[in-house]
Amino acid sequence: MTTRPMRGVEIAEVDEAAVASYLSATPDFFDRHAQLLLKIRLPDSRGGATTVSLLERQVEVLRERNRQLERKLKEFVSVARENDTLNAKVLTMARRLIATTSRAAVITAIEATLREDFDAGQSVLVLTQADAPAGRAETRFLRVVRSDAPDLRSFETLFSSGKPRCGQLRDSQRDFLFGAGSVEIGSVALVPLGPKGNLGLLACGSHNAQRFNPTMSTDFLTRIGELIAAALVED
């Protein structure tokens, strides 16, 4: 321990950690020395060479915490509203599918709902030959393939997981789903249909690379996949 003069008084230089440890272990210190609180000055958090009192700093800390809580609350409200909107859209899809009377009508209802309600115009429904509607020709939306087609096997990881996946595609997968040269597809949501994708898959593409990012929740995609699979099996 060394000493140094301060305003004509010799004071001991102590380790900051020791001071912090002492104050932490003695929470009533400032109760006994309340006059010290009035003398403590801290750098202004807004920058500059000015200082503020301890009370002013505490008020600013509480204000910042309040701002953080307000931001979190706004985020929660925004997510809740988005979920309500998605729930309504999924319900609309369910109603459309219930009203169908044939497998061909199911395909039409799926395409219309994705395009009109989910703004997913860049979507492709890939079905195995056994589950495709009889006599229904392929379109930009509907693809019919053999269950053992090499292109379909490239999605084995998706089928094995049985869960939707969002993000980027390999070039060969993108070309298979959206056509050769479809580089404008920035992100894709893939939804396996049926147990282990035995019916096929639904692919929703977007020009926006962040619309279907790997971190997003896939709960609603799972529900959509279940609805589509149920409608295809029943019809």
Tab-separated table of C-alpha atoms in Angstrom:
chain	number	residue	atom	x	y	z
A	1	MET	CA	0.000	0.000	0.000
A	2	THR	CA	1.318	3.464	-0.896
A	3	THR	CA	0.124	6.939	-0.083
A	4	ARG	CA	-0.394	10.064	-2.136
A	5	PRO	CA	-1.465	13.580	-1.215
A	6	MET	CA	-4.989	14.749	-2.048
A	7	ARG	CA	-5.981	18.290	-1.189
A	8	GLY	CA	-3.319	18.358	1.490
A	9	VAL	CA	-4.347	15.033	3.019
A	10	GLU	CA	-2.318	11.855	2.799
A	11	ILE	CA	-4.593	9.003	1.658
A	12	ALA	CA	-3.757	5.393	1.038
A	13	GLU	CA	-3.831	4.011	-2.491
A	14	VAL	CA	-5.735	0.743	-2.388
A	15	ASP	CA	-6.570	-1.797	-5.024
A	16	GLU	CA	-9.853	-1.004	-6.853
A	17	ALA	CA	-10.910	-4.619	-6.583
A	18	ALA	CA	-10.491	-4.446	-2.815
A	19	VAL	CA	-12.664	-1.324	-2.680
A	20	ALA	CA	-15.322	-2.950	-4.831
A	21	SER	CA	-15.216	-6.104	-2.724
A	22	TYR	CA	-15.534	-4.101	0.490
A	23	LEU	CA	-18.500	-2.066	-0.751
A	24	SER	CA	-20.188	-5.206	-2.067
A	25	ALA	CA	-19.764	-6.916	1.315
A	26	THR	CA	-20.856	-3.792	3.195
A	27	PRO	CA	-24.113	-2.619	1.565
A	28	ASP	CA	-24.882	-0.286	4.481
A	29	PHE	CA	-21.657	1.705	4.025
A	30	PHE	CA	-23.378	4.635	2.339
A	31	ASP	CA	-26.133	4.570	4.937
A	32	ARG	CA	-23.477	5.493	7.458
A	33	HIS	CA	-21.731	7.919	5.079
A	34	ALA	CA	-24.602	9.442	3.131
A	35	GLN	CA	-22.700	12.698	2.629
A	36	LEU	CA	-20.323	10.870	0.278
A	37	LEU	CA	-23.120	10.215	-2.212
A	38	LEU	CA	-23.433	13.944	-2.807
A	39	LYS	CA	-19.760	14.194	-3.680
A	40	ILE	CA	-19.547	11.290	-6.104
A	41	ARG	CA	-19.354	12.466	-9.711
A	42	LEU	CA	-19.440	10.193	-12.745
A	43	PRO	CA	-18.631	10.821	-16.441
A	44	ASP	CA	-21.705	11.811	-18.418
A	45	SER	CA	-22.871	8.742	-20.407
A	46	ARG	CA	-23.706	11.056	-23.312
A	47	GLY	CA	-20.025	11.873	-23.738
A	48	GLY	CA	-17.988	15.001	-23.352
A	49	ALA	CA	-15.915	16.168	-20.425
A	50	THR	CA	-18.861	16.877	-18.123
A	51	THR	CA	-19.802	14.843	-15.084
A	52	VAL	CA	-23.093	14.007	-13.415
A	53	SER	CA	-24.068	13.049	-9.916
A	54	LEU	CA	-24.615	9.454	-8.904
A	55	LEU	CA	-28.354	10.125	-8.649
A	56	GLU	CA	-28.453	11.515	-12.190
A	57	ARG	CA	-26.576	8.468	-13.481
A	58	GLN	CA	-29.031	6.134	-11.704
A	59	VAL	CA	-31.967	7.977	-13.259
A	60	GLU	CA	-30.387	7.652	-16.710
A	61	VAL	CA	-29.769	3.918	-16.151
A	62	LEU	CA	-33.412	3.430	-15.170
A	63	ARG	CA	-34.555	5.395	-18.215
A	64	GLU	CA	-32.428	3.230	-20.515
A	65	ARG	CA	-33.818	0.064	-18.937
A	66	ASN	CA	-37.307	1.433	-19.452
A	67	ARG	CA	-36.525	2.137	-23.114
A	68	GLN	CA	-35.226	-1.416	-23.534
A	69	LEU	CA	-38.391	-2.843	-21.973
A	70	GLU	CA	-40.541	-0.690	-24.259
A	71	ARG	CA	-38.638	-1.960	-27.314
A	72	LYS	CA	-39.088	-5.568	-26.197
A	73	LEU	CA	-42.788	-4.999	-25.563
A	74	LYS	CA	-43.206	-3.521	-29.051
A	75	GLU	CA	-41.418	-6.549	-30.510
A	76	PHE	CA	-43.701	-8.933	-28.614
A	77	VAL	CA	-46.808	-7.056	-29.770
A	78	SER	CA	-45.542	-7.060	-33.368
A	79	VAL	CA	-44.866	-10.818	-33.288
A	80	ALA	CA	-48.286	-11.467	-31.731
A	81	ARG	CA	-50.003	-9.476	-34.479
A	82	GLU	CA	-48.046	-11.302	-37.177
A	83	ASN	CA	-49.018	-14.639	-35.630
A	84	ASP	CA	-52.680	-13.620	-35.547
A	85	THR	CA	-52.481	-12.701	-39.225
A	86	LEU	CA	-50.814	-16.007	-40.111
A	87	ASN	CA	-53.390	-17.939	-38.077
A	88	ALA	CA	-56.163	-16.275	-40.057
A	89	LYS	CA	-54.467	-17.171	-43.347
A	90	VAL	CA	-53.976	-20.790	-42.313
A	91	LEU	CA	-57.661	-20.931	-41.326
A	92	THR	CA	-58.593	-19.561	-44.760
A	93	MET	CA	-56.535	-22.300	-46.396
A	94	ALA	CA	-58.238	-24.952	-44.262
A	95	ARG	CA	-61.671	-23.679	-45.265
A	96	ARG	CA	-60.762	-23.674	-48.954
A	97	LEU	CA	-59.420	-27.209	-48.788
A	98	ILE	CA	-62.471	-28.482	-46.894
A	99	ALA	CA	-64.711	-27.073	-49.638
A	100	THR	CA	-62.927	-28.997	-52.399
A	101	THR	CA	-64.498	-32.088	-53.948
A	102	SER	CA	-61.600	-33.519	-55.956
A	103	ARG	CA	-57.823	-33.773	-55.886
A	104	ALA	CA	-57.630	-31.411	-58.860
A	105	ALA	CA	-59.645	-28.859	-56.898
A	106	VAL	CA	-57.253	-29.294	-53.967
A	107	ILE	CA	-54.320	-28.338	-56.192
A	108	THR	CA	-56.178	-25.257	-57.430
A	109	ALA	CA	-57.088	-24.205	-53.882
A	110	ILE	CA	-53.511	-24.607	-52.654
A	111	GLU	CA	-52.089	-22.498	-55.469
A	112	ALA	CA	-54.724	-19.778	-55.070
A	113	THR	CA	-54.257	-19.541	-51.292
A	114	LEU	CA	-50.475	-19.331	-51.493
A	115	ARG	CA	-50.626	-16.667	-54.179
A	116	GLU	CA	-53.522	-14.570	-52.860
A	117	ASP	CA	-53.225	-14.894	-49.074
A	118	PHE	CA	-49.554	-15.651	-48.428
A	119	ASP	CA	-48.091	-13.608	-51.303
A	120	ALA	CA	-46.110	-16.683	-52.303
A	121	GLY	CA	-46.496	-16.558	-56.064
A	122	GLN	CA	-43.139	-18.262	-56.608
A	123	SER	CA	-44.349	-21.597	-55.273
A	124	VAL	CA	-44.055	-25.143	-56.585
A	125	LEU	CA	-45.942	-28.233	-55.498
A	126	VAL	CA	-44.032	-31.427	-56.246
A	127	LEU	CA	-46.096	-34.617	-56.031
A	128	THR	CA	-45.203	-38.220	-56.704
A	129	GLN	CA	-47.086	-39.838	-59.579
A	130	ALA	CA	-49.246	-41.924	-57.252
A	131	ASP	CA	-50.529	-38.830	-55.457
A	132	ALA	CA	-50.973	-36.474	-58.393
A	133	PRO	CA	-54.523	-35.875	-59.662
A	134	ALA	CA	-55.384	-38.147	-62.567
A	135	GLY	CA	-55.348	-36.368	-65.908
A	136	ARG	CA	-54.007	-33.132	-64.415
A	137	ALA	CA	-51.252	-31.725	-66.611
A	138	GLU	CA	-48.131	-30.226	-65.114
A	139	THR	CA	-48.060	-26.446	-64.734
A	140	ARG	CA	-45.612	-23.903	-63.418
A	141	PHE	CA	-47.060	-24.635	-59.970
A	142	LEU	CA	-47.543	-28.414	-60.187
A	143	ARG	CA	-44.698	-30.866	-60.810
A	144	VAL	CA	-45.280	-34.628	-61.014
A	145	VAL	CA	-42.305	-36.956	-60.576
A	146	ARG	CA	-41.605	-40.593	-59.851
A	147	SER	CA	-41.038	-41.365	-56.190
A	148	ASP	CA	-37.547	-42.644	-57.074
A	149	ALA	CA	-36.633	-39.692	-59.309
A	150	PRO	CA	-32.956	-38.667	-58.876
A	151	ASP	CA	-33.928	-35.006	-58.501
A	152	LEU	CA	-36.267	-35.888	-55.642
A	153	ARG	CA	-33.560	-37.861	-53.875
A	154	SER	CA	-31.569	-34.654	-53.480
A	155	PHE	CA	-34.107	-33.686	-50.800
A	156	GLU	CA	-33.604	-36.839	-48.713
A	157	THR	CA	-32.286	-34.837	-45.747
A	158	LEU	CA	-35.483	-32.780	-45.742
A	159	PHE	CA	-37.663	-35.885	-45.998
A	160	SER	CA	-35.742	-37.704	-43.273
A	161	SER	CA	-36.223	-34.848	-40.824
A	162	GLY	CA	-39.928	-34.556	-41.652
A	163	LYS	CA	-39.705	-30.835	-40.846
A	164	PRO	CA	-39.810	-27.679	-42.967
A	165	ARG	CA	-36.527	-25.943	-43.753
A	166	CYS	CA	-35.799	-22.382	-44.820
A	167	GLY	CA	-32.768	-20.823	-46.458
A	168	GLN	CA	-30.734	-21.307	-49.614
A	169	LEU	CA	-30.825	-24.159	-52.145
A	170	ARG	CA	-28.146	-25.853	-54.129
A	171	ASP	CA	-28.180	-24.779	-57.767
A	172	SER	CA	-29.379	-28.211	-58.899
A	173	GLN	CA	-32.266	-28.154	-56.426
A	174	ARG	CA	-33.264	-24.628	-57.419
A	175	ASP	CA	-33.180	-25.499	-61.119
A	176	PHE	CA	-35.279	-28.619	-60.511
A	177	LEU	CA	-37.948	-26.699	-58.605
A	178	PHE	CA	-38.074	-23.345	-60.366
A	179	GLY	CA	-36.494	-24.038	-63.732
A	180	ALA	CA	-33.007	-23.677	-65.145
A	181	GLY	CA	-31.509	-20.253	-64.694
A	182	SER	CA	-33.851	-19.234	-61.876
A	183	VAL	CA	-31.105	-17.305	-60.087
A	184	GLU	CA	-33.591	-14.660	-58.982
A	185	ILE	CA	-34.811	-16.980	-56.206
A	186	GLY	CA	-33.047	-15.602	-53.128
A	187	SER	CA	-34.517	-17.818	-50.403
A	188	VAL	CA	-36.848	-20.804	-50.177
A	189	ALA	CA	-39.133	-22.497	-47.670
A	190	LEU	CA	-39.312	-26.275	-48.186
A	191	VAL	CA	-42.161	-28.257	-46.659
A	192	PRO	CA	-42.203	-32.079	-46.812
A	193	LEU	CA	-45.678	-33.510	-47.419
A	194	GLY	CA	-46.758	-36.667	-45.643
A	195	PRO	CA	-44.661	-38.927	-43.414
A	196	LYS	CA	-41.022	-38.544	-44.489
A	197	GLY	CA	-42.220	-36.602	-47.542
A	198	ASN	CA	-43.864	-39.651	-49.121
A	199	LEU	CA	-46.356	-37.406	-50.954
A	200	GLY	CA	-43.780	-34.912	-52.210
A	201	LEU	CA	-42.957	-31.383	-51.122
A	202	LEU	CA	-44.024	-27.761	-51.289
A	203	ALA	CA	-41.433	-25.112	-52.154
A	204	CYS	CA	-42.134	-21.400	-51.666
A	205	GLY	CA	-39.511	-19.123	-53.191
A	206	SER	CA	-38.806	-15.426	-52.803
A	207	HIS	CA	-36.568	-12.866	-54.487
A	208	ASN	CA	-35.758	-11.582	-50.993
A	209	ALA	CA	-32.810	-13.509	-49.553
A	210	GLN	CA	-34.038	-12.823	-46.003
A	211	ARG	CA	-37.722	-13.689	-46.319
A	212	PHE	CA	-37.124	-17.381	-45.653
A	213	ASN	CA	-34.028	-17.346	-43.481
A	214	PRO	CA	-32.781	-20.371	-41.486
A	215	THR	CA	-33.511	-18.723	-38.121
A	216	MET	CA	-37.234	-18.164	-38.663
A	217	SER	CA	-39.875	-20.266	-36.939
A	218	THR	CA	-41.369	-23.026	-39.088
A	219	ASP	CA	-44.459	-23.749	-36.965
A	220	PHE	CA	-46.869	-22.258	-39.502
A	221	LEU	CA	-45.140	-24.029	-42.371
A	222	THR	CA	-45.640	-27.295	-40.500
A	223	ARG	CA	-49.366	-26.597	-40.172
A	224	ILE	CA	-49.646	-25.731	-43.856
A	225	GLY	CA	-47.858	-28.956	-44.781
A	226	GLU	CA	-50.201	-30.999	-42.578
A	227	LEU	CA	-53.270	-29.369	-44.125
A	228	ILE	CA	-52.084	-30.000	-47.675
A	229	ALA	CA	-51.118	-33.616	-46.943
A	230	ALA	CA	-54.473	-34.316	-45.293
A	231	ALA	CA	-56.402	-32.803	-48.213
A	232	LEU	CA	-54.419	-34.820	-50.787
A	233	VAL	CA	-54.936	-38.096	-48.921
A	234	GLU	CA	-58.656	-37.571	-48.335
A	235	ASP	CA	-59.391	-36.565	-51.915
